[in-house]
Amino acid sequence: MKLKLGIFKFKQKKYLNERIEELKNEINEFKESEFYQKNLKYTDKLDELKEREKNV
């Protein structure tokens, strides 16, 4: 019984580790995407404008 449980836990851990790697890759691909990069530019510009508004 313990052996079966150990194998199950090992397989589950292996699956979860693989899934984590897949998600990391998806996140990195998204960060490299044009949409994300444009959003960063707009966010930076918005922050800059907000800062200017405070100083006026």
CSV table of C-alpha atoms in Angstrom, one decimal:
chain,number,residue,atom,x,y,z
A,1,MET,CA,0.0,0.0,0.0
A,2,LYS,CA,2.8,2.4,0.9
A,3,LEU,CA,4.6,1.7,-2.3
A,4,LYS,CA,1.5,2.4,-4.4
A,5,LEU,CA,1.0,5.7,-2.5
A,6,GLY,CA,4.7,6.6,-3.0
A,7,ILE,CA,4.4,5.9,-6.8
A,8,PHE,CA,1.2,8.0,-6.9
A,9,LYS,CA,2.9,10.9,-5.1
A,10,PHE,CA,5.9,10.7,-7.4
A,11,LYS,CA,3.7,10.7,-10.5
A,12,GLN,CA,1.6,13.6,-9.2
A,13,LYS,CA,4.7,15.6,-8.3
A,14,LYS,CA,6.3,14.9,-11.7
A,15,TYR,CA,3.0,16.0,-13.4
A,16,LEU,CA,2.9,19.2,-11.3
A,17,ASN,CA,6.5,20.0,-12.0
A,18,GLU,CA,5.9,19.6,-15.8
A,19,ARG,CA,2.8,21.8,-15.6
A,20,ILE,CA,4.7,24.5,-13.7
A,21,GLU,CA,7.3,24.5,-16.4
A,22,GLU,CA,4.6,24.7,-19.1
A,23,LEU,CA,3.1,27.7,-17.3
A,24,LYS,CA,6.5,29.4,-16.9
A,25,ASN,CA,7.0,29.0,-20.7
A,26,GLU,CA,3.6,30.4,-21.4
A,27,ILE,CA,4.3,33.4,-19.2
A,28,ASN,CA,7.6,34.1,-20.9
A,29,GLU,CA,6.0,33.8,-24.3
A,30,PHE,CA,3.3,36.3,-23.3
A,31,LYS,CA,5.9,38.7,-21.9
A,32,GLU,CA,7.6,38.6,-25.3
A,33,SER,CA,4.4,39.2,-27.2
A,34,GLU,CA,3.6,42.4,-29.0
A,35,PHE,CA,0.5,42.9,-26.9
A,36,TYR,CA,2.3,42.8,-23.6
A,37,GLN,CA,5.1,45.1,-24.9
A,38,LYS,CA,2.6,47.7,-26.1
A,39,ASN,CA,0.8,47.5,-22.8
A,40,LEU,CA,4.1,48.2,-21.0
A,41,LYS,CA,4.7,51.3,-23.1
A,42,TYR,CA,1.2,52.6,-22.4
A,43,THR,CA,1.5,51.9,-18.7
A,44,ASP,CA,4.9,53.7,-18.6
A,45,LYS,CA,3.4,56.7,-20.5
A,46,LEU,CA,0.4,56.8,-18.2
A,47,ASP,CA,2.7,56.8,-15.1
A,48,GLU,CA,4.7,59.6,-16.6
A,49,LEU,CA,1.6,61.7,-17.3
A,50,LYS,CA,0.3,61.1,-13.8
A,51,GLU,CA,3.6,62.2,-12.4
A,52,ARG,CA,3.5,65.4,-14.5
A,53,GLU,CA,0.0,66.1,-13.3
A,54,LYS,CA,1.1,65.9,-9.7
A,55,ASN,CA,3.9,68.4,-10.3
A,56,VAL,CA,1.6,71.0,-12.0
